[in-house]
Amino acid sequence: MPNVIETHRLTKHYGQMCVVNSVELRVPQGSVYGLLGRNGAGKSTIIKMLLGLVQPDYGRAEVLSEDVATLRPETRARIAYLAEGHPLYRWMKIRDTVRLVQSFYPRFNALLMEQILDHFELSPNRKIRRLSNGQRAQVSLGLAVAQEPELLILDDPTLGLDTVVRRDFLESLIQIIQRAGRTILFSSHILGDVERVADRIGVLVDGVLRVDCPTEHFKESVKKIILEFDGHPAEFPACPGLVNQWQVGPNTEIVVVGFNGEHQALIESLGPRRMEVIELNLEDAFIEYTRGPKRSLPLFVGEPATC
Amino acid sequence: MLAALLWKELREMAIFTATALLVYAYFLTSLLIPGYMTNAFMDTSAVIGYLFLSGAIAAGFAMRQTVNESKQGTFQFLLNRPVSRHWLIGMKLLVGAGLYLVVAGLPVMYYAWRLATPGNYPGPFAWWMTAMAWKAWAAGTVVYLGAFLSGLRPGRWIGTRLLPLVATGGAAVLIALMPWWWATGLPAVVLLDVLLARNIFHVARTRDFS
């Protein structure tokens, strides 16, 4: 599968702070890629660099096989972008916004836009400033989808939406995904959302892409192990794959990536009374992984990437 | 596409334009004395008043076009559209500068018409009698572009960001009062306008819209 997005050592500093550090991102065609990270991890900056809104200090990015620094308008017409917070002109009516956006895209599907507005029960005569956050998100999603893009980039699309609206938004997104051949890159810090729609994830920690693999693989790779001791809990020795450890009463709890025979042997050498391996959902796996020490083992499946 | 952009820019400026016209109308009422008119536009203090007013309106137009987009985050909505950034910014400049020239030119035209109407002014009317006002009008374009640059470029407001606006404001006063204007003032206006427009396009191309 060719890559729709490729970055090479993409780097960005704000002042002295490195917010994106040598990121090698590959988004295969047809995939739904969830870009995860805590606040300030660099998700939005990467997305903006992919769209040419932010200039990288070093490295480069290619979208639809074209360097973003020289992205032609024809290529840009194949990309739809939902910016964080769904910025729209507040003085416009929905109808005006649709007309404005439509004028840029020869392939704009006006009928689909009408159907989406109808689905969300939004009258085209409504003023944007009178819409709730959720409704603005729905209008933005409709505008993006009606462009019939090959690549849809969404920057934290569900931020600020209540649970019901968020669920509705995601259902719509899933319907869009089912339209063949479309690639979606979206950032989020709501892990439940990502788990529902993304087939591949990338995890950014302090601007560094630490994980790039299928969602299921990440969940299966990160495990929490509780070791119960009779007396004082033993400290788990440093080893490849150890993300974090802490002592809770008589227990030592460790988080490891890629639990294997070496980990098993080290555990046995400590002689715990009991051992319990806990499978984590995406949210727990993400939390345990990102709050661990920075040296946590990178996870890349597919094309190798240096980090 | 360009028509849609033009409509959007014009519609966005509608309230500012209407307000500017009202302000000019109020300004004119102070110059138009019923029954007896002097040529106020030959009086330096009235022209300076017109220049300051026009400078403020030009700066207001430019700020409306730039700061408003930044504050609402709509630069992100606009700049990822499939059209070159030059066109998007160029359309803004065209609409903003065009509106300024029309709106600021109207009161001078109206005043000239009143002067030229028999019975209003005790003497024959000639266009050179409004020349000082037209010089101030032209100098206003420099303020417009300086304010546009201030609104567009990143930086601290109380610092380098306001610098282009402050500098062009000072330059506009000097330009309007320059002697041998056609040989000095006009080339200065053209040169500054070209340099500022180039700088605006450069900033639009290279700055981060984050």
Tab-separated table of C-alpha atoms in Angstrom, chain B residues 6-145:
chain	number	residue	atom	x	y	z
B	6	LEU	CA	-14.428	38.969	-3.327
B	7	TRP	CA	-17.957	38.699	-1.945
B	8	LYS	CA	-16.633	37.354	1.361
B	9	GLU	CA	-14.110	40.175	1.748
B	10	LEU	CA	-16.621	42.863	0.785
B	11	ARG	CA	-19.311	41.449	3.061
B	12	GLU	CA	-16.832	41.262	5.937
B	13	MET	CA	-15.931	44.911	5.461
B	14	ALA	CA	-19.507	46.154	5.089
B	15	ILE	CA	-19.985	47.378	8.663
B	16	PHE	CA	-16.552	48.995	8.791
B	17	THR	CA	-17.205	50.702	5.467
B	18	ALA	CA	-20.568	52.030	6.580
B	19	THR	CA	-19.028	53.296	9.829
B	20	ALA	CA	-16.203	54.979	7.918
B	21	LEU	CA	-18.709	56.736	5.674
B	22	LEU	CA	-20.607	58.010	8.719
B	23	VAL	CA	-17.383	59.288	10.287
B	24	TYR	CA	-16.473	61.116	7.063
B	25	ALA	CA	-19.987	62.544	6.869
B	26	TYR	CA	-19.575	63.934	10.387
B	27	PHE	CA	-16.152	65.314	9.434
B	28	LEU	CA	-17.632	67.031	6.381
B	29	THR	CA	-20.365	68.694	8.410
B	30	SER	CA	-17.632	70.533	10.311
B	31	LEU	CA	-16.198	71.830	7.012
B	32	LEU	CA	-19.400	72.693	5.209
B	33	ILE	CA	-20.676	76.012	6.444
B	34	PRO	CA	-24.191	76.722	5.112
B	35	GLY	CA	-24.369	79.854	2.967
B	36	TYR	CA	-20.634	80.474	2.862
B	37	MET	CA	-17.864	77.996	2.047
B	38	THR	CA	-14.143	78.389	2.294
B	39	ASN	CA	-11.866	75.873	0.683
B	40	ALA	CA	-10.998	73.918	3.767
B	41	PHE	CA	-8.787	71.566	1.776
B	42	MET	CA	-6.355	74.431	1.202
B	43	ASP	CA	-6.013	74.772	4.949
B	44	THR	CA	-3.222	72.639	6.413
B	45	SER	CA	-4.965	71.931	9.719
B	46	ALA	CA	-8.090	70.617	7.956
B	47	VAL	CA	-5.956	68.459	5.671
B	48	ILE	CA	-4.011	67.097	8.649
B	49	GLY	CA	-7.364	66.304	10.264
B	50	TYR	CA	-8.433	64.498	7.094
B	51	LEU	CA	-5.096	62.675	6.978
B	52	PHE	CA	-5.367	61.443	10.574
B	53	LEU	CA	-8.957	60.376	10.025
B	54	SER	CA	-8.113	58.589	6.795
B	55	GLY	CA	-5.071	56.956	8.401
B	56	ALA	CA	-7.216	55.667	11.254
B	57	ILE	CA	-9.813	54.340	8.829
B	58	ALA	CA	-7.182	52.708	6.621
B	59	ALA	CA	-5.608	51.090	9.698
B	60	GLY	CA	-9.058	49.952	10.872
B	61	PHE	CA	-9.752	48.323	7.513
B	62	ALA	CA	-6.430	46.483	7.531
B	63	MET	CA	-6.795	45.312	11.118
B	64	ARG	CA	-10.297	44.080	10.418
B	65	GLN	CA	-8.935	42.000	7.547
B	66	THR	CA	-6.043	40.471	9.443
B	67	VAL	CA	-6.497	40.465	13.208
B	68	ASN	CA	-10.073	39.303	12.891
B	69	GLU	CA	-9.004	36.245	10.887
B	70	SER	CA	-6.270	35.477	13.417
B	71	LYS	CA	-8.571	35.869	16.415
B	72	GLN	CA	-11.297	33.677	14.990
B	73	GLY	CA	-8.804	31.091	13.731
B	74	THR	CA	-10.268	31.447	10.249
B	75	PHE	CA	-6.867	31.823	8.603
B	76	GLN	CA	-6.723	28.045	9.039
B	77	PHE	CA	-10.097	27.758	7.339
B	78	LEU	CA	-9.007	29.971	4.469
B	79	LEU	CA	-5.374	29.147	3.845
B	80	ASN	CA	-5.756	25.429	3.252
B	81	ARG	CA	-8.089	26.031	0.311
B	82	PRO	CA	-6.834	25.041	-3.132
B	83	VAL	CA	-5.699	28.452	-4.201
B	84	SER	CA	-2.309	30.057	-3.811
B	85	ARG	CA	-1.682	32.137	-0.725
B	86	HIS	CA	-0.723	35.026	-3.013
B	87	TRP	CA	-4.236	35.090	-4.419
B	88	LEU	CA	-5.886	34.928	-1.014
B	89	ILE	CA	-3.790	37.726	0.441
B	90	GLY	CA	-3.859	39.639	-2.838
B	91	MET	CA	-7.642	39.602	-2.832
B	92	LYS	CA	-7.661	40.953	0.704
B	93	LEU	CA	-5.294	43.756	-0.253
B	94	LEU	CA	-7.257	44.562	-3.372
B	95	VAL	CA	-10.536	44.810	-1.481
B	96	GLY	CA	-9.115	46.634	1.547
B	97	ALA	CA	-7.066	49.172	-0.395
B	98	GLY	CA	-9.826	49.598	-2.973
B	99	LEU	CA	-12.437	50.244	-0.311
B	100	TYR	CA	-10.151	52.692	1.443
B	101	LEU	CA	-9.502	54.629	-1.766
B	102	VAL	CA	-13.214	54.816	-2.579
B	103	VAL	CA	-14.414	55.613	0.935
B	104	ALA	CA	-11.670	58.167	1.642
B	105	GLY	CA	-12.027	59.669	-1.829
B	106	LEU	CA	-15.773	60.215	-1.547
B	107	PRO	CA	-15.650	63.109	0.959
B	108	VAL	CA	-13.023	64.937	-1.121
B	109	MET	CA	-15.105	64.422	-4.256
B	110	TYR	CA	-18.237	65.594	-2.462
B	111	TYR	CA	-16.510	68.655	-1.061
B	112	ALA	CA	-15.078	69.477	-4.484
B	113	TRP	CA	-18.544	69.129	-6.001
B	114	ARG	CA	-19.964	71.495	-3.411
B	115	LEU	CA	-17.165	73.974	-4.099
B	116	ALA	CA	-17.733	73.721	-7.838
B	117	THR	CA	-21.481	74.243	-7.525
B	118	PRO	CA	-22.228	77.900	-8.354
B	119	GLY	CA	-23.322	79.962	-5.365
B	120	ASN	CA	-21.385	77.986	-2.760
B	121	TYR	CA	-17.852	79.336	-3.133
B	122	PRO	CA	-16.931	82.928	-3.879
B	123	GLY	CA	-14.611	82.158	-6.770
B	124	PRO	CA	-13.971	79.739	-9.614
B	125	PHE	CA	-13.215	76.102	-8.746
B	126	ALA	CA	-10.129	74.265	-9.945
B	127	TRP	CA	-9.041	70.709	-9.097
B	128	TRP	CA	-5.648	71.895	-7.798
B	129	MET	CA	-7.589	73.434	-4.891
B	130	THR	CA	-8.155	69.890	-3.536
B	131	ALA	CA	-4.604	68.724	-4.230
B	132	MET	CA	-3.561	68.685	-0.552
B	133	ALA	CA	-6.447	66.390	0.286
B	134	TRP	CA	-5.594	64.024	-2.567
B	135	LYS	CA	-1.993	63.864	-1.347
B	136	ALA	CA	-3.231	62.863	2.099
B	137	TRP	CA	-5.591	60.364	0.449
B	138	ALA	CA	-2.681	58.728	-1.392
B	139	ALA	CA	-0.520	58.700	1.750
B	140	GLY	CA	-3.312	56.730	3.464
B	141	THR	CA	-2.496	53.697	1.306
B	142	VAL	CA	0.894	53.503	3.031
B	143	VAL	CA	-0.831	53.435	6.421
B	144	TYR	CA	-3.235	50.759	5.159
B	145	LEU	CA	-0.388	48.489	4.064
